GROMACS .gro file of C-alpha atoms in nm:
model
  207
    1MET     CA    1  -2.876   1.586   0.225
    2LYS     CA    2  -2.686   1.573  -0.103
    3VAL     CA    3  -2.313   1.643  -0.101
    4ASN     CA    4  -2.090   1.687  -0.405
    5VAL     CA    5  -1.828   1.418  -0.468
    6TYR     CA    6  -1.490   1.518  -0.614
    7ASN     CA    7  -1.181   1.348  -0.746
    8LEU     CA    8  -0.828   1.434  -0.631
    9LYS     CA    9  -0.816   1.725  -0.878
   10ARG     CA   10  -1.132   1.878  -0.722
   11GLU     CA   11  -1.339   1.797  -1.028
   12GLN     CA   12  -1.698   1.709  -0.943
   13VAL     CA   13  -1.772   1.350  -1.039
   14GLY     CA   14  -2.110   1.297  -0.872
   15GLU     CA   15  -2.316   1.333  -0.556
   16ILE     CA   16  -2.374   1.130  -0.242
   17ASP     CA   17  -2.675   1.115  -0.011
   18LEU     CA   18  -2.577   1.162   0.353
   19SER     CA   19  -2.804   1.150   0.655
   20ASP     CA   20  -2.940   1.485   0.778
   21GLU     CA   21  -2.932   1.336   1.127
   22VAL     CA   22  -2.553   1.304   1.111
   23PHE     CA   23  -2.429   1.574   0.870
   24GLY     CA   24  -2.717   1.820   0.901
   25ALA     CA   25  -2.787   1.811   1.274
   26GLU     CA   26  -2.811   2.108   1.509
   27VAL     CA   27  -2.463   2.212   1.625
   28LYS     CA   28  -2.455   2.188   2.006
   29GLU     CA   29  -2.129   2.348   2.114
   30GLN     CA   30  -2.178   2.263   2.481
   31LEU     CA   31  -2.130   1.896   2.389
   32PHE     CA   32  -1.790   1.980   2.240
   33TYR     CA   33  -1.676   2.104   2.580
   34GLU     CA   34  -1.797   1.795   2.763
   35VAL     CA   35  -1.639   1.544   2.525
   36VAL     CA   36  -1.308   1.724   2.464
   37LYS     CA   37  -1.264   1.774   2.839
   38ALA     CA   38  -1.313   1.400   2.890
   39GLN     CA   39  -1.069   1.315   2.610
   40LEU     CA   40  -0.796   1.540   2.748
   41ALA     CA   41  -0.855   1.418   3.103
   42SER     CA   42  -0.809   1.060   2.983
   43ARG     CA   43  -0.471   1.154   2.835
   44ARG     CA   44  -0.333   1.275   3.169
   45ALA     CA   45  -0.051   1.053   3.286
   46GLY     CA   46  -0.143   1.065   3.655
   47THR     CA   47   0.195   0.914   3.738
   48LYS     CA   48   0.271   1.110   4.055
   49ALA     CA   49   0.407   0.878   4.324
   50THR     CA   50   0.624   0.882   4.635
   51LYS     CA   51   0.744   0.592   4.849
   52GLU     CA   52   0.586   0.509   5.181
   53ARG     CA   53   0.778   0.332   5.458
   54SER     CA   54   0.713  -0.014   5.314
   55ALA     CA   55   0.868   0.084   4.978
   56VAL     CA   56   1.195   0.251   5.083
   57ALA     CA   57   1.520   0.062   5.137
   58GLY     CA   58   1.629  -0.007   5.493
   59SER     CA   59   1.642  -0.272   5.762
   60THR     CA   60   1.326  -0.392   5.936
   61LYS     CA   61   1.522  -0.461   6.257
   62LYS     CA   62   1.426  -0.265   6.567
   63LEU     CA   63   1.701  -0.005   6.624
   64TYR     CA   64   1.752  -0.080   6.994
   65ARG     CA   65   1.560  -0.236   7.278
   66GLN     CA   66   1.230  -0.083   7.386
   67LYS     CA   67   1.320   0.002   7.747
   68GLY     CA   68   1.616   0.090   7.956
   69THR     CA   69   1.811   0.316   7.721
   70GLY     CA   70   1.657   0.647   7.824
   71ARG     CA   71   1.592   0.726   7.459
   72ALA     CA   72   1.264   0.756   7.274
   73ARG     CA   73   1.129   0.425   7.151
   74GLN     CA   74   1.203   0.349   6.785
   75GLY     CA   75   1.060   0.072   6.569
   76SER     CA   76   1.214   0.117   6.223
   77ILE     CA   77   1.481   0.313   6.040
   78ARG     CA   78   1.227   0.350   5.758
   79ALA     CA   79   0.982   0.556   5.964
   80PRO     CA   80   0.890   0.898   5.814
   81HIS     CA   81   1.077   1.102   6.077
   82HIS     CA   82   1.411   0.939   5.990
   83SER     CA   83   1.634   1.070   5.713
   84GLY     CA   84   1.575   0.848   5.411
   85GLY     CA   85   1.254   0.716   5.556
   86GLY     CA   86   0.925   0.680   5.370
   87ALA     CA   87   0.675   0.961   5.316
   88ALA     CA   88   0.403   0.987   5.580
   89HIS     CA   89   0.119   1.038   5.332
   90ALA     CA   90   0.263   0.903   5.008
   91LEU     CA   91   0.126   1.020   4.673
   92GLU     CA   92  -0.025   0.743   4.462
   93PRO     CA   93  -0.081   0.722   4.083
   94GLN     CA   94  -0.418   0.866   3.987
   95ASP     CA   95  -0.651   0.778   3.700
   96TRP     CA   96  -0.818   1.095   3.569
   97SER     CA   97  -1.012   0.928   3.288
   98TYR     CA   98  -1.389   0.925   3.270
   99ARG     CA   99  -1.639   0.852   2.995
  100PRO     CA  100  -1.939   1.073   2.915
  101PRO     CA  101  -2.268   0.897   2.830
  102ARG     CA  102  -2.290   0.752   2.479
  103LYS     CA  103  -2.564   0.997   2.377
  104VAL     CA  104  -2.334   1.287   2.467
  105ARG     CA  105  -2.038   1.137   2.274
  106ILE     CA  106  -2.243   1.061   1.962
  107GLY     CA  107  -2.422   1.398   1.985
  108ALA     CA  108  -2.089   1.580   1.994
  109LEU     CA  109  -1.960   1.379   1.696
  110LYS     CA  110  -2.275   1.456   1.494
  111SER     CA  111  -2.244   1.826   1.583
  112ALA     CA  112  -1.879   1.836   1.472
  113LEU     CA  113  -1.954   1.663   1.139
  114SER     CA  114  -2.254   1.892   1.084
  115LEU     CA  115  -2.037   2.197   1.156
  116TYR     CA  116  -1.796   2.094   0.879
  117ALA     CA  117  -2.083   2.040   0.634
  118LYS     CA  118  -2.254   2.367   0.731
  119GLU     CA  119  -1.937   2.574   0.686
  120GLY     CA  120  -1.838   2.407   0.357
  121ARG     CA  121  -1.527   2.247   0.503
  122LEU     CA  122  -1.634   1.889   0.429
  123ILE     CA  123  -1.477   1.742   0.113
  124VAL     CA  124  -1.604   1.403  -0.005
  125LEU     CA  125  -1.389   1.216  -0.260
  126ASP     CA  126  -1.478   0.925  -0.483
  127SER     CA  127  -1.144   0.767  -0.394
  128LEU     CA  128  -0.832   0.842  -0.190
  129GLU     CA  129  -0.611   0.592  -0.370
  130LEU     CA  130  -0.262   0.728  -0.444
  131PRO     CA  131  -0.044   0.590  -0.726
  132GLU     CA  132   0.254   0.541  -0.491
  133ILE     CA  133   0.376   0.598  -0.138
  134LYS     CA  134   0.495   0.958  -0.164
  135THR     CA  135   0.441   1.248   0.076
  136LYS     CA  136   0.453   1.502  -0.207
  137ALA     CA  137   0.163   1.323  -0.377
  138ILE     CA  138  -0.076   1.378  -0.083
  139VAL     CA  139   0.050   1.737  -0.033
  140ASP     CA  140  -0.022   1.816  -0.399
  141ALA     CA  141  -0.362   1.647  -0.377
  142LEU     CA  142  -0.465   1.842  -0.066
  143GLY     CA  143  -0.346   2.163  -0.232
  144ALA     CA  144  -0.563   2.091  -0.536
  145LEU     CA  145  -0.857   2.022  -0.304
  146GLN     CA  146  -0.803   2.362  -0.138
  147ALA     CA  147  -0.743   2.184   0.191
  148GLY     CA  148  -0.369   2.234   0.214
  149LYS     CA  149  -0.356   2.422   0.544
  150LYS     CA  150  -0.463   2.176   0.814
  151SER     CA  151  -0.673   1.873   0.723
  152LEU     CA  152  -0.806   1.556   0.879
  153VAL     CA  153  -0.806   1.280   0.616
  154VAL     CA  154  -1.037   0.983   0.675
  155ASP     CA  155  -1.033   0.655   0.487
  156SER     CA  156  -1.002   0.283   0.550
  157ALA     CA  157  -0.700   0.178   0.757
  158SER     CA  158  -0.615  -0.067   0.479
  159ASN     CA  159  -0.524   0.224   0.246
  160ASP     CA  160  -0.153   0.167   0.309
  161LYS     CA  161  -0.024   0.415   0.049
  162LEU     CA  162  -0.227   0.699   0.200
  163VAL     CA  163  -0.133   0.612   0.558
  164LYS     CA  164   0.240   0.603   0.483
  165SER     CA  165   0.231   0.913   0.261
  166ILE     CA  166   0.065   1.138   0.518
  167ARG     CA  167   0.229   1.026   0.842
  168ASN     CA  168   0.532   1.258   0.804
  169LEU     CA  169   0.318   1.573   0.783
  170ASP     CA  170   0.279   1.791   1.092
  171THR     CA  171  -0.031   1.981   0.983
  172HIS     CA  172  -0.232   1.690   0.840
  173GLN     CA  173  -0.356   1.376   1.010
  174PHE     CA  174  -0.497   1.043   0.896
  175LEU     CA  175  -0.765   0.853   1.088
  176PRO     CA  176  -0.982   0.554   1.000
  177PRO     CA  177  -1.362   0.609   1.040
  178GLU     CA  178  -1.369   0.421   1.369
  179GLY     CA  179  -1.098   0.649   1.511
  180VAL     CA  180  -1.256   0.985   1.425
  181ASN     CA  181  -1.310   1.187   1.743
  182VAL     CA  182  -1.434   1.531   1.840
  183TYR     CA  183  -1.098   1.665   1.960
  184ASP     CA  184  -0.919   1.588   1.631
  185LEU     CA  185  -1.215   1.716   1.427
  186LEU     CA  186  -1.218   2.052   1.604
  187ARG     CA  187  -0.845   2.115   1.566
  188HIS     CA  188  -0.840   2.084   1.186
  189ASP     CA  189  -0.965   2.323   0.919
  190HIS     CA  190  -1.091   2.069   0.665
  191LEU     CA  191  -1.233   1.718   0.674
  192VAL     CA  192  -1.141   1.511   0.368
  193VAL     CA  193  -1.323   1.177   0.346
  194SER     CA  194  -1.376   0.906   0.088
  195LYS     CA  195  -1.732   0.803   0.002
  196GLU     CA  196  -1.690   0.477   0.190
  197ALA     CA  197  -1.552   0.655   0.498
  198ALA     CA  198  -1.842   0.903   0.495
  199LYS     CA  199  -2.090   0.614   0.494
  200ALA     CA  200  -1.894   0.440   0.770
  201LEU     CA  201  -1.909   0.755   0.985
  202GLU     CA  202  -2.281   0.780   0.917
  203ALA     CA  203  -2.336   0.417   1.019
  204ARG     CA  204  -2.127   0.467   1.335
  205CYS     CA  205  -2.343   0.761   1.445
  206LEU     CA  206  -2.674   0.591   1.368
  207ARG     CA  207  -2.619   0.248   1.522
   0.00000   0.00000   0.00000
């Protein structure tokens, strides 16, 4: 498929051939659910924890002799039935992360990219080079591109001026091609990519 290429003033400067398999694929929304659920599950902290009897402070000495006192036998002040003792069934940290099959992950990524292209929300630029590190410069550029509301901007991680100009913005996000994911794609209104980044995304989905 052919996609128009613009400059930062939204003036068309050419076209680029992109793979139909990546940017023109069938949009399978059920894959979005599977992959986003896995991404959010992997972000869960899972840090619940309580101390069992071996982890709480307290002497290991037997409280009194086993027989002859008339009292119930006791082995440790750290036993669960004592005040300050350990929990009987202590909670342990839990790992909630899981990884869907690669075909599902790549299929969801292709569907998300195709959805942007289908709805006209994909903007390909010949270059994302800014003259200086300045947040206002990227805000003005995104406004001129009609992508000023909420955009995901994708270019090489070595584009230092772009990375430092956009990082203070709440409604816009920068990602390198290798970091583009379904969750971040679906929560933005526009996808702004350089020609090189578009080709890198294409290669990532086809390898």
